[in-house]
Amino acid sequence: MQYDAGDERWANPPQPVAASDQTPSFDHSMVSEEYERDNRKNPAPKNGISFSQALLASGHEKSDGKIKLTASSFMEVGSYAVFLIVLVYVAFAQNSIQSYYYTKVMNDLFVSSSGNNGAPAFGSCTSMDNIWDWFSQVLVPGIYWTENSNSTDNENMIYYENRILGEPRIRMLKVTNDSCTVMKSFQREIKECFANYEEKFEDKTMVADGSLDAYLYATAKELENQDTVGTIATYGGGGFVQRLPVSGSTEAESAIATLKANRWIDRGTRAIIVDFALYNANINLFCVVKLLFELPASGGVITTPKLMTYNLMTYQASAGTRMMVFEGIFCGFILFFIFEELFAIGRHRLHYFTQFWNLVDVALLGFSVATIILSIKRTKTGTNRVNSVIENGLTNAPFDDVTSAENAYLNIKACVVFIAWVKVFKFISVNKTMSQLSSTLTRSAKDIGGFAVMFAVFFFAFAQFGYLCFGTQIADYSNLYNAAFALLRLILGDFNFSALESCNRFFGPAFFIAYVFFVSFILLNMFLAIINDSYVEVKAELARKKDGEGILDWFMNKVRGLTKRGKRPDGPGEDATYEDYKIMLYRAGYAEKDINEAFTRFNVTTMTEHIPEKMAEDIADEVARTTEQKRHYMENHRDYANLNRRVDQMQESVFSIVDRIESVNATLQTIEKQRVQQQDGGNLMDLSNLLTNQMRNREATRRQTITQLADKKEE
């Protein structure tokens, strides 16, 4: 408040009274604007900063370990909350349960269903004949579903709704007959040797009738294919390809019959891949189907279905426009965060990377930038592929590049969402209750590291034992990778004991019992004990620390501050005196001591004089400030008082226990003395009896001797 220097009342303002030395220093847990005005006559020193100043500050940890939340950190939390909402929308707006149902419908049609004439389902194929039967009785009726359903629709539509894009392709890869060497002992009986698939062993020579495309080798570049990962090996993108017509089941059946007659699948065949793509206009989704038959060198068939559903035309209609807006906001946030982190790195140099949450920020930004790049790439790839399919009249539709770009984008996007939610712990850990998880893990990190080494030794010892002992008969232990995951599932209770027992009647049960005893009973409980001990220590440590104020606390404090302003007494009337205003303050709930100190500080001596309105406001501000300081003082020292009271109670309990111990000790000493006295008395009586008996014996002997001598004299 600015006072007019020409006013006679303020020409010679009184000097402010110095505060008492006993006024405690107050620790504010929140920096914000105080309930003060600039127009005070003698303003007291401010313990906080204004809201505008707080915007330039940053949250940090105080010397006593208590987190100080500033308005800047509040803005940081608010901005990150908006960023998280935008990220979640961008990540999930394109996903719907329709994708799952679309994939399930196609899986039921081509993978789970079996043929009408006894052909097995896709996953039940075990021989070459089963593959041919599946082609003719499951694949062809499924692709040409419209013809088999007696539909009047001229277009080839599966279930009336799904348009097949391009010609379905059956691709075969084989190896040469000299890809391995027959052992010398069997070379006379076995002339040919076909190894498992490797690209260097791939047979690219012409098969049978070279006039047909199915008997000519096509490269991956010509087919626009990428490598296919299977159970046994990774197969290249080339091969011998039989294209089925877009419409016409009779022609497709004839082509498959010709391939079977010419033994298109033979001993050297190692993989057969069926791939095609579908589009459903009702839900604007593409389904890319790839069905893999692997024919390993050991014989038999291993099947791997891959059905992937994507939304390749994202930016359509109003939803697409909204998606573009949110993606633009997301890119803006990422750009802002990048500049923010660069400034922070410039200030702190290499020390910046020593903080865990800084590394989380770097990882989040790195994956976010990768997501933006992959989003652009997959959108461009999908658009180009769809346009290419439409331009070539729906005759050729290779979607390998689309699936590769989509899968990479989805994987990186999932990482971004995961890291973004993990970062939420940075903001909620201001409160000591919320920080227990991170503190427990941090404190137990060293012990967990040592335990991990010990656990790894036991775990991999059992994994290798299971692989060597049961690997030839149990699928879960067929290789070291599967054995490791089988043991992890065993910890969770997912195991097949009967298979172990059937495989080896001695080592199966012994392996199971030993693993359960050492890992489940001992090592797992050791791990829980480490976590529990660290948690108890963290709990005790946090109980001694002050609880930092979170966002909700900050907001509630602001609301309480506004409420207190509303409870201040009304301004004094025209004829009100200092005494009248003092009574008004007292009725407003302020302590009389605080009111008197405020009047003394403003050098009010005559209570009957008229109180100016400006003076009343200043006195009210001073009383409110003093009351708020005392309230903070009581809150800050409440924990100390509780701890002091508990220490006193413990001291009294200890003294009481010591007194009882001394009383018991005195009683025991008395009992011991009585026992010793009784024992000493008994020993003296025994000694007296012994001496008496000896004297009696001597007297009897002496008398006997005298009697004998007397008898001799008489004789």
XYZ file of C-alpha atoms in Angstrom:
715
model
C 0.000 0.000 0.000
C 1.348 3.434 -0.914
C 0.661 6.175 1.621
C 0.492 9.834 0.742
C 3.515 11.587 2.225
C 1.539 14.797 2.520
C -0.985 13.251 4.840
C -0.431 14.595 8.353
C -1.297 11.304 9.928
C 1.602 9.606 8.138
C 4.086 12.459 8.078
C 6.080 10.820 10.852
C 5.308 7.119 10.692
C 6.269 5.101 13.774
C 9.150 2.676 13.579
C 8.153 -0.956 13.402
C 8.591 -2.955 16.576
C 11.197 -5.661 16.261
C 9.890 -9.198 16.359
C 10.510 -11.281 19.446
C 13.584 -13.473 19.454
C 11.391 -16.436 20.300
C 9.509 -16.266 17.024
C 10.129 -19.592 15.366
C 11.434 -19.984 11.865
C 8.784 -21.503 9.682
C 9.290 -24.071 6.960
C 6.784 -23.592 4.180
C 6.122 -26.733 2.195
C 4.589 -24.750 -0.665
C 5.949 -21.684 -2.379
C 3.125 -19.514 -3.617
C 1.730 -16.059 -3.165
C 1.088 -15.259 0.491
C -1.991 -13.647 1.921
C -0.375 -10.241 1.909
C -0.898 -6.923 0.186
C 1.692 -4.551 -1.136
C -0.024 -1.575 0.480
C 0.950 -2.357 4.065
C 2.455 0.483 6.018
C 5.249 -1.602 7.501
C 5.226 -4.886 5.529
C 6.728 -7.871 7.277
C 9.316 -9.970 5.435
C 7.676 -12.395 3.058
C 8.222 -16.095 3.624
C 7.134 -17.030 0.092
C 7.080 -15.698 -3.441
C 4.300 -14.558 -5.683
C 2.619 -16.818 -8.180
C 4.226 -15.031 -11.113
C 7.653 -15.490 -9.535
C 6.906 -19.128 -8.823
C 6.285 -19.716 -12.521
C 9.993 -19.103 -13.077
C 11.036 -21.399 -10.242
C 11.378 -25.167 -10.221
C 10.511 -27.932 -7.777
C 13.443 -29.208 -5.762
C 14.245 -31.053 -2.576
C 14.908 -29.045 0.552
C 17.745 -29.633 2.999
C 15.531 -31.647 5.342
C 14.562 -34.040 2.581
C 11.088 -32.593 2.106
C 9.908 -31.973 -1.439
C 9.003 -28.390 -2.175
C 6.335 -28.101 -4.846
C 6.419 -24.813 -6.684
C 3.919 -23.328 -9.089
C 6.365 -24.186 -11.879
C 6.292 -27.843 -10.969
C 2.508 -27.621 -10.804
C 2.517 -26.314 -14.358
C 4.884 -29.132 -15.319
C 2.473 -31.703 -13.924
C -0.434 -30.060 -15.703
C 1.354 -29.977 -19.042
C 2.445 -33.592 -18.692
C -1.122 -34.621 -17.867
C -2.308 -32.982 -21.095
C 0.540 -34.695 -22.989
C -0.454 -38.061 -21.523
C -4.075 -37.571 -22.582
C -2.969 -36.692 -26.119
C -0.613 -39.679 -26.236
C -3.293 -42.101 -25.064
C -5.703 -40.810 -27.693
C -3.115 -41.076 -30.476
C -2.157 -44.580 -29.344
C -5.639 -46.031 -28.955
C -7.823 -44.083 -31.362
C -7.028 -46.509 -34.198
C -7.536 -49.628 -32.084
C -10.912 -51.230 -31.539
C -12.358 -54.582 -30.619
C -13.425 -54.932 -34.262
C -9.803 -55.711 -35.109
C -9.867 -58.721 -32.816
C -13.196 -60.010 -34.115
C -12.065 -59.586 -37.723
C -8.924 -61.615 -37.025
C -10.942 -64.258 -35.151
C -13.412 -64.701 -38.020
C -10.637 -65.268 -40.532
C -8.811 -67.581 -38.117
C -11.949 -69.690 -37.664
C -12.369 -69.964 -41.432
C -8.826 -70.830 -42.526
C -7.083 -72.182 -39.406
C -9.602 -73.808 -37.092
C -12.027 -75.336 -39.588
C -11.537 -78.725 -41.239
C -12.589 -80.027 -44.662
C -15.911 -81.635 -45.495
C -14.294 -84.819 -46.800
C -11.993 -85.510 -43.883
C -9.285 -82.938 -44.546
C -7.639 -81.892 -41.253
C -7.587 -78.359 -39.908
C -4.550 -76.217 -40.581
C -2.901 -76.952 -37.234
C -3.537 -80.713 -37.568
C -1.645 -81.222 -40.814
C 1.176 -83.735 -40.290
C 2.095 -84.927 -43.802
C 2.273 -83.830 -47.436
C -1.031 -85.536 -48.203
C -2.687 -83.529 -45.403
C -1.381 -80.333 -47.008
C -2.868 -81.229 -50.403
C -6.195 -82.096 -48.777
C -6.186 -78.800 -46.879
C -5.545 -76.900 -50.116
C -8.509 -78.450 -51.897
C -11.020 -78.757 -49.038
C -10.278 -75.746 -46.778
C -8.283 -73.092 -48.616
C -10.161 -73.073 -51.933
C -13.683 -73.176 -50.413
C -12.670 -70.441 -47.986
C -11.215 -68.086 -50.579
C -14.035 -68.644 -53.061
C -16.733 -68.531 -50.395
C -19.182 -66.603 -52.563
C -19.241 -69.325 -55.233
C -19.767 -72.074 -52.689
C -22.602 -70.151 -50.959
C -24.646 -69.827 -54.195
C -24.481 -66.048 -53.966
C -25.603 -63.898 -56.882
C -22.760 -61.438 -56.207
C -20.279 -61.356 -59.088
C -17.426 -60.227 -56.876
C -15.460 -62.690 -54.757
C -16.521 -61.707 -51.220
C -15.797 -63.836 -48.159
C -18.806 -63.841 -45.834
C -20.365 -61.259 -48.217
C -18.293 -58.478 -46.584
C -14.579 -59.140 -47.151
C -13.077 -58.379 -50.557
C -10.003 -60.366 -51.443
C -7.183 -58.146 -52.728
C -5.012 -59.559 -55.442
C -4.322 -63.150 -56.342
C -3.704 -65.547 -53.441
C -0.217 -67.017 -53.644
C 1.159 -70.431 -52.671
C 4.948 -70.144 -52.384
C 7.276 -73.107 -52.009
C 10.929 -73.140 -50.918
C 13.187 -76.192 -51.209
C 16.803 -77.227 -50.708
C 19.157 -79.143 -52.950
C 19.707 -82.877 -52.631
C 23.383 -82.380 -51.774
C 22.832 -79.812 -48.998
C 24.156 -82.308 -46.443
C 26.488 -85.331 -46.480
C 25.390 -88.894 -45.834
C 27.593 -90.800 -43.414
C 29.982 -93.175 -45.208
C 28.401 -96.243 -43.622
C 25.052 -95.470 -45.324
C 26.184 -93.943 -48.630
C 25.449 -97.121 -50.564
C 21.835 -97.317 -49.345
C 21.039 -93.550 -49.153
C 21.975 -91.497 -52.198
C 20.389 -88.097 -51.430
C 20.533 -85.811 -48.393
C 18.260 -82.812 -47.797
C 19.278 -80.535 -44.913
C 17.142 -78.080 -42.988
C 16.524 -74.792 -44.743
C 19.330 -72.298 -45.112
C 19.469 -69.685 -47.813
C 22.782 -71.021 -49.117
C 21.191 -74.485 -49.602
C 18.124 -73.161 -51.439
C 17.294 -74.948 -54.688
C 16.490 -72.454 -57.466
C 16.536 -74.806 -60.454
C 13.520 -75.243 -62.720
C 10.963 -77.841 -61.647
C 9.050 -80.065 -64.141
C 7.283 -77.998 -66.812
C 9.165 -74.714 -67.087
C 6.397 -73.051 -69.054
C 4.372 -72.402 -65.903
C 5.233 -69.768 -63.280
C 4.823 -72.317 -60.497
C 7.932 -74.145 -61.792
C 10.121 -71.069 -62.199
C 12.019 -69.565 -59.285
C 11.163 -65.939 -58.495
C 13.345 -63.717 -56.350
C 12.191 -61.780 -53.312
C 12.543 -58.522 -55.230
C 10.301 -59.768 -58.023
C 7.683 -60.960 -55.544
C 8.113 -57.885 -53.281
C 8.392 -60.195 -50.293
C 10.396 -60.131 -47.095
C 11.782 -62.944 -44.953
C 9.310 -65.110 -43.053
C 10.188 -66.263 -39.544
C 9.130 -69.815 -38.724
C 9.671 -72.290 -35.912
C 12.605 -74.112 -37.505
C 14.232 -71.387 -39.614
C 13.806 -67.995 -41.252
C 12.780 -68.369 -44.873
C 13.710 -66.028 -47.695
C 11.281 -64.002 -49.767
C 11.814 -65.897 -53.023
C 10.568 -69.285 -54.158
C 8.323 -71.103 -56.617
C 4.907 -69.402 -56.672
C 1.513 -70.686 -57.751
C -0.979 -67.828 -58.119
C -4.654 -68.616 -57.679
C -7.222 -66.594 -59.627
C -9.143 -63.821 -57.877
C -12.393 -65.524 -58.816
C -13.016 -69.033 -60.149
C -12.745 -71.959 -57.772
C -12.692 -74.505 -60.633
C -9.541 -73.006 -62.088
C -7.934 -72.922 -58.645
C -8.754 -76.581 -57.985
C -7.342 -77.540 -61.390
C -4.092 -75.694 -60.685
C -3.698 -77.420 -57.303
C -4.430 -80.828 -58.872
C -1.760 -80.205 -61.518
C 0.801 -79.316 -58.857
C -0.023 -82.485 -56.931
C 0.257 -84.642 -60.031
C 3.687 -83.220 -60.875
C 4.878 -83.677 -57.284
C 5.444 -79.976 -56.741
C 6.010 -80.806 -53.063
C 8.815 -83.338 -52.665
C 11.552 -84.429 -50.238
C 13.484 -81.216 -50.720
C 10.560 -78.953 -49.839
C 11.140 -77.134 -46.581
C 8.413 -74.468 -46.491
C 5.068 -73.706 -48.107
C 3.630 -70.236 -47.530
C 0.075 -69.219 -48.397
C -0.537 -65.454 -48.312
C -3.338 -63.128 -49.352
C -5.015 -59.945 -48.126
C -8.626 -58.950 -47.403
C -10.431 -55.633 -47.011
C -13.672 -54.967 -45.127
C -15.226 -51.646 -46.134
C -17.756 -51.721 -43.291
C -15.095 -51.314 -40.618
C -12.294 -49.972 -42.868
C -9.822 -52.704 -41.864
C -7.314 -54.787 -43.815
C -6.509 -58.376 -42.822
C -3.220 -59.827 -44.055
C -3.166 -63.639 -43.890
C 0.042 -65.669 -44.013
C -0.111 -69.432 -43.339
C 3.216 -71.274 -43.066
C 3.806 -75.019 -43.442
C 7.295 -76.077 -42.405
C 8.587 -79.472 -43.493
C 11.706 -80.072 -41.381
C 14.424 -82.518 -42.321
C 13.167 -84.854 -39.594
C 9.847 -85.269 -41.405
C 6.338 -84.185 -40.524
C 4.769 -80.753 -40.727
C 4.926 -77.743 -38.385
C 2.253 -75.098 -38.948
C 2.411 -71.394 -38.052
C -0.580 -69.105 -38.756
C -0.112 -65.330 -38.902
C -3.199 -63.148 -39.281
C -2.717 -59.399 -38.834
C -5.410 -56.710 -38.977
C -4.536 -53.054 -39.669
C -6.185 -49.733 -40.367
C -4.237 -48.483 -43.370
C -6.521 -45.563 -44.235
C -6.369 -43.610 -40.998
C -7.023 -40.024 -41.998
C -10.560 -40.380 -43.311
C -13.690 -38.369 -42.450
C -13.974 -36.360 -39.221
C -12.190 -38.999 -37.119
C -9.166 -38.722 -39.403
C -9.135 -34.932 -39.088
C -9.329 -35.195 -35.313
C -6.501 -37.721 -35.399
C -4.333 -35.322 -37.406
C -4.962 -32.560 -34.861
C -3.990 -34.746 -31.921
C -0.886 -36.017 -33.707
C 0.105 -32.414 -34.410
C -0.292 -31.560 -30.714
C 1.752 -34.634 -29.832
C 4.555 -33.532 -32.148
C 4.441 -30.051 -30.594
C 4.802 -31.503 -27.103
C 7.749 -33.648 -28.188
C 9.469 -30.660 -29.787
C 8.956 -28.597 -26.632
C 10.264 -31.395 -24.387
C 13.327 -31.858 -26.612
C 14.310 -28.190 -26.297
C 13.655 -28.359 -22.558
C 15.935 -31.378 -22.158
C 18.638 -29.812 -24.341
C 18.676 -26.737 -22.107
C 18.879 -28.976 -19.051
C 21.786 -30.931 -20.563
C 23.532 -27.664 -21.369
C 23.212 -26.542 -17.734
C 24.184 -29.797 -16.035
C 26.463 -31.382 -18.638
C 27.224 -35.061 -17.986
C 25.804 -34.834 -14.470
C 22.382 -34.699 -16.118
C 22.621 -38.392 -17.024
C 23.249 -39.481 -13.429
C 19.587 -38.942 -12.487
C 17.178 -41.819 -13.106
C 14.229 -39.682 -14.162
C 16.405 -37.791 -16.630
C 17.234 -41.098 -18.302
C 13.517 -41.898 -18.396
C 12.890 -38.543 -20.108
C 15.594 -39.254 -22.686
C 14.179 -42.717 -23.376
C 10.648 -41.324 -23.689
C 11.733 -38.643 -26.144
C 13.852 -41.100 -28.131
C 11.015 -43.580 -28.546
C 8.575 -40.744 -29.268
C 10.743 -39.432 -32.111
C 11.042 -42.990 -33.449
C 7.253 -43.329 -33.244
C 6.759 -40.147 -35.273
C 9.205 -41.344 -37.935
C 7.666 -44.822 -38.107
C 4.171 -43.332 -38.248
C 5.125 -41.302 -41.294
C 6.790 -44.332 -42.859
C 3.908 -46.746 -42.250
C 1.342 -44.202 -43.492
C 3.339 -43.663 -46.667
C 3.933 -47.390 -47.153
C 0.298 -48.315 -46.571
C -1.008 -45.573 -48.861
C 1.384 -46.508 -51.672
C 0.538 -50.200 -51.368
C -3.232 -49.637 -51.422
C -2.914 -47.316 -54.431
C -0.702 -49.892 -56.174
C -3.227 -52.674 -55.599
C -6.045 -50.532 -56.955
C -4.013 -49.460 -60.011
C -3.099 -53.032 -61.008
C -6.737 -54.066 -60.900
C -6.542 -56.102 -57.673
C -4.330 -58.730 -59.298
C -1.167 -58.435 -57.231
C -1.239 -57.503 -53.536
C 1.993 -58.216 -51.616
C 1.649 -56.692 -48.160
C 4.938 -57.737 -46.522
C 6.299 -54.186 -46.483
C 3.050 -52.944 -44.908
C 3.062 -55.564 -42.134
C 6.726 -54.864 -41.375
C 6.149 -51.100 -41.069
C 2.947 -51.542 -39.035
C 4.513 -54.009 -36.595
C 7.534 -51.771 -36.021
C 5.260 -48.787 -35.403
C 3.008 -50.682 -32.976
C 5.969 -52.057 -30.999
C 7.632 -48.662 -30.568
C 4.304 -47.004 -29.782
C 3.696 -49.560 -27.037
C 7.109 -48.695 -25.536
C 6.234 -44.984 -25.579
C 2.940 -45.544 -23.754
C 4.620 -47.785 -21.178
C 7.430 -45.315 -20.412
C 4.976 -42.400 -20.306
C 2.916 -44.107 -17.609
C 6.045 -45.082 -15.668
C 7.001 -41.411 -15.557
C 3.794 -40.700 -13.643
C 5.602 -42.103 -10.582
C 7.916 -39.103 -10.760
C 5.043 -36.784 -9.899
C 3.106 -38.903 -7.416
C 6.283 -39.804 -5.482
C 6.291 -36.317 -3.931
C 4.138 -37.819 -1.211
C 6.102 -40.147 1.058
C 3.434 -42.842 0.853
C 3.700 -42.901 -2.936
C 7.513 -42.999 -2.856
C 7.692 -46.246 -0.892
C 7.945 -48.406 -4.017
C 10.878 -46.549 -5.576
C 12.633 -46.166 -2.221
C 12.245 -49.871 -1.456
C 13.639 -50.915 -4.832
C 16.506 -48.435 -4.551
C 17.479 -49.577 -1.073
C 17.282 -53.279 -1.945
C 19.030 -52.965 -5.342
C 22.406 -54.133 -4.047
C 20.980 -57.137 -2.209
C 18.768 -58.034 -5.156
C 21.813 -57.891 -7.437
C 23.651 -60.403 -5.270
C 20.555 -62.560 -5.031
C 20.103 -62.445 -8.822
C 23.534 -63.989 -9.341
C 22.759 -66.820 -6.935
C 19.313 -67.343 -8.475
C 20.761 -67.378 -12.011
C 23.240 -70.108 -11.053
C 20.499 -72.360 -9.680
C 18.024 -71.496 -12.424
C 20.273 -72.172 -15.400
C 21.648 -75.292 -13.760
C 18.113 -76.705 -13.598
C 17.316 -75.419 -17.117
C 20.314 -77.186 -18.624
C 19.561 -80.357 -16.673
C 15.958 -80.346 -17.922
C 17.041 -79.684 -21.504
C 19.557 -82.547 -21.512
C 17.383 -85.033 -19.639
C 13.910 -84.351 -21.072
C 14.566 -82.380 -24.274
C 13.988 -85.277 -26.661
C 10.525 -86.147 -25.332
C 8.902 -83.038 -23.779
C 8.186 -79.976 -25.922
C 8.650 -77.585 -22.986
C 12.293 -78.688 -22.713
C 13.024 -79.122 -26.430
C 15.656 -76.365 -26.310
C 17.316 -74.227 -23.664
C 15.038 -71.267 -24.387
C 11.868 -73.307 -23.880
C 13.335 -74.979 -20.788
C 14.001 -71.604 -19.142
C 10.420 -70.457 -19.669
C 9.075 -73.822 -18.540
C 10.900 -73.348 -15.226
C 9.509 -69.819 -14.878
C 6.014 -71.187 -15.405
C 6.722 -73.888 -12.836
C 7.310 -71.177 -10.219
C 3.800 -69.879 -10.952
C 2.297 -73.356 -10.657
C 2.003 -74.156 -14.384
C 3.668 -77.555 -14.840
C 3.059 -81.064 -16.180
C 4.373 -83.487 -13.583
C 2.994 -86.557 -15.345
C 5.078 -85.756 -18.444
C 8.244 -85.527 -16.345
C 7.441 -88.769 -14.585
C 6.654 -90.579 -17.842
C 9.885 -89.353 -19.397
C 12.124 -90.547 -16.564
C 10.677 -92.290 -13.539
C 13.652 -91.374 -11.332
C 15.078 -88.079 -12.574
C 11.647 -86.621 -13.419
C 10.268 -86.562 -9.857
C 13.730 -85.835 -8.402
C 14.147 -82.835 -10.734
C 10.690 -81.523 -9.830
C 11.117 -81.913 -6.051
C 14.632 -80.408 -6.027
C 13.559 -77.415 -8.116
C 10.483 -76.722 -5.999
C 12.515 -77.017 -2.784
C 15.482 -74.855 -3.752
C 13.760 -72.258 -5.936
C 10.206 -71.985 -4.612
C 10.826 -72.672 -0.930
C 14.278 -71.161 -0.399
C 15.268 -68.673 -3.110
C 11.834 -67.157 -3.605
C 11.410 -66.646 0.132
C 14.883 -65.113 0.308
C 13.833 -62.624 -2.350
C 10.674 -61.764 -0.440
C 12.714 -61.385 2.753
C 15.071 -58.906 1.031
C 12.145 -56.840 -0.213
C 10.406 -57.014 3.156
C 13.496 -55.886 5.091
C 14.038 -52.971 2.735
C 10.375 -52.036 2.963
C 10.485 -52.023 6.763
C 13.564 -49.783 6.722
C 11.992 -47.424 4.207
C 8.768 -47.344 6.211
C 10.664 -46.414 9.374
C 12.724 -43.793 7.565
C 9.725 -42.183 5.912
C 7.920 -42.071 9.254
C 10.639 -39.701 10.478
C 10.484 -37.464 7.420
C 8.036 -34.749 6.607
C 5.480 -35.514 3.974
C 5.906 -33.380 0.873
C 2.751 -31.776 -0.403
C 1.259 -33.143 -3.555
C -0.839 -31.462 -6.196
C -4.072 -32.030 -4.289
C -2.537 -30.579 -1.124
C -1.384 -27.500 -3.063
C -4.850 -26.986 -4.491
C -6.580 -27.476 -1.128
C -4.225 -25.015 0.542
C -5.127 -22.430 -2.075
C -8.825 -23.077 -1.503
C -8.375 -22.796 2.265
C -6.509 -19.547 1.741
C -9.384 -18.127 -0.275
C -11.834 -19.326 2.376
C -9.900 -17.601 5.108
C -9.992 -14.368 3.181
C -13.752 -14.564 3.140
C -13.846 -15.005 6.932
C -11.976 -11.818 7.688
C -14.028 -9.236 9.574
C -15.830 -6.605 7.607
C -14.338 -3.162 7.334
C -14.913 -0.867 10.294
C -17.780 1.583 10.244
C -17.374 5.311 9.930
C -17.411 5.824 13.707
C -15.537 2.615 14.669
C -12.603 2.901 17.056
C -9.546 0.733 17.532
C -11.295 -0.965 20.461
C -14.311 -1.788 18.293
C -12.139 -3.305 15.588
C -10.210 -5.314 18.165
C -13.486 -6.860 19.316
C -14.390 -7.608 15.706
C -11.079 -9.441 15.200
C -11.599 -11.382 18.410
C -15.070 -12.459 17.296
C -13.618 -13.523 13.929
C -11.704 -16.245 15.759
C -8.232 -14.722 16.147
C -6.297 -15.086 19.408
C -6.183 -12.087 21.703
C -2.417 -12.340 21.998
C -1.992 -12.113 18.227
C -4.344 -9.117 18.074
C -2.441 -7.272 20.831
C 0.899 -7.941 19.106
C -0.463 -6.528 15.858
C -1.721 -3.378 17.571
C 1.657 -2.988 19.329
C 3.544 -3.436 16.068
C 1.564 -0.609 14.491
C 2.150 1.576 17.579
C -1.520 1.856 18.511
C -1.699 3.374 22.006
C -5.092 5.083 22.165
C -7.875 2.567 21.610
C -10.662 5.154 21.624
C -9.513 6.956 18.484
C -11.171 6.435 15.107
C -9.495 3.654 13.048
C -8.836 4.471 9.377
C -9.894 1.877 6.817
C -6.344 1.432 5.528
C -5.025 0.869 9.027
C -7.762 -1.715 9.677
C -6.763 -3.648 6.574
C -3.092 -3.643 7.598
C -3.875 -4.824 11.124
C -6.118 -7.580 9.780
C -3.362 -8.689 7.391
C -0.823 -8.756 10.200
C -3.081 -10.792 12.509
C -3.882 -13.266 9.709
C -0.189 -13.637 8.865
C 0.788 -14.274 12.479
C -2.000 -16.819 12.906
C -0.958 -18.622 9.707
C 2.681 -18.717 10.846
C 1.708 -20.272 14.146
C -0.439 -22.816 12.379
C 2.486 -23.790 10.148
C 4.713 -23.934 13.207
C 2.358 -26.350 14.941
C 2.060 -28.529 11.834
C 5.811 -28.631 11.293
C 6.524 -29.529 14.907
C 3.664 -31.955 15.376
C 5.739 -34.889 14.178
C 8.566 -33.906 16.503
C 6.182 -33.654 19.458
C 4.689 -37.061 18.673
C 8.140 -38.582 18.393
C 9.235 -36.937 21.659
C 6.133 -38.268 23.397
C 6.811 -41.763 22.117
C 10.408 -41.569 23.318
C 9.205 -40.548 26.770
C 6.777 -43.432 26.838
C 9.504 -45.837 25.785
C 11.796 -44.422 28.473
C 9.169 -44.950 31.138
C 8.592 -48.483 29.917
C 12.323 -49.228 29.977
C 12.679 -47.852 33.511
C 9.733 -49.972 34.642
C 11.295 -53.054 33.083
C 14.655 -52.294 34.711
C 12.976 -51.961 38.117
C 11.262 -55.277 37.664
C 14.522 -56.918 36.605
C 16.267 -55.561 39.712
C 13.446 -56.860 41.917
C 13.652 -60.291 40.325
C 17.441 -60.253 40.673
C 17.212 -59.429 44.390
C 14.712 -62.242 44.903
C 16.980 -64.696 43.111
C 19.963 -63.635 45.210
C 17.954 -64.217 48.426
C 16.889 -67.636 47.246
C 20.491 -68.512 46.341
C 21.751 -67.460 49.747
C 19.142 -69.596 51.511
C 20.023 -72.548 49.317
C 23.733 -72.149 50.070
C 23.069 -71.864 53.794
C 20.951 -74.975 53.762
C 23.594 -76.804 51.820
C 26.353 -75.677 54.231
C 24.282 -76.749 57.277
C 23.733 -80.182 55.802
C 27.463 -80.613 55.161
C 28.330 -79.781 58.830
C 25.863 -82.358 60.126
C 27.337 -85.029 57.863
C 30.839 -84.179 59.074
C 29.726 -84.358 62.728
C 28.106 -87.728 62.191
C 31.227 -89.003 60.493
C 33.480 -87.898 63.349
C 31.098 -89.414 65.921
C 31.065 -92.728 64.101
C 34.857 -92.751 63.879
C 35.177 -92.066 67.609
C 32.704 -94.830 68.406
C 34.577 -97.249 66.208
C 37.876 -96.368 67.864
C 36.323 -96.769 71.348
C 34.878 -100.131 70.409
C 38.225 -101.264 69.042
C 40.060 -100.086 72.170
C 37.634 -101.925 74.447
C 37.959 -105.069 72.399
C 41.741 -104.876 72.623
C 41.641 -104.351 76.398
C 39.288 -107.320 76.773
C 41.608 -109.540 74.769
C 44.636 -108.462 76.849
C 42.715 -109.131 80.056
C 41.776 -112.603 78.880
C 45.386 -113.364 78.040
C 46.549 -112.293 81.540
C 43.951 -114.504 83.216
C 45.149 -117.480 81.211
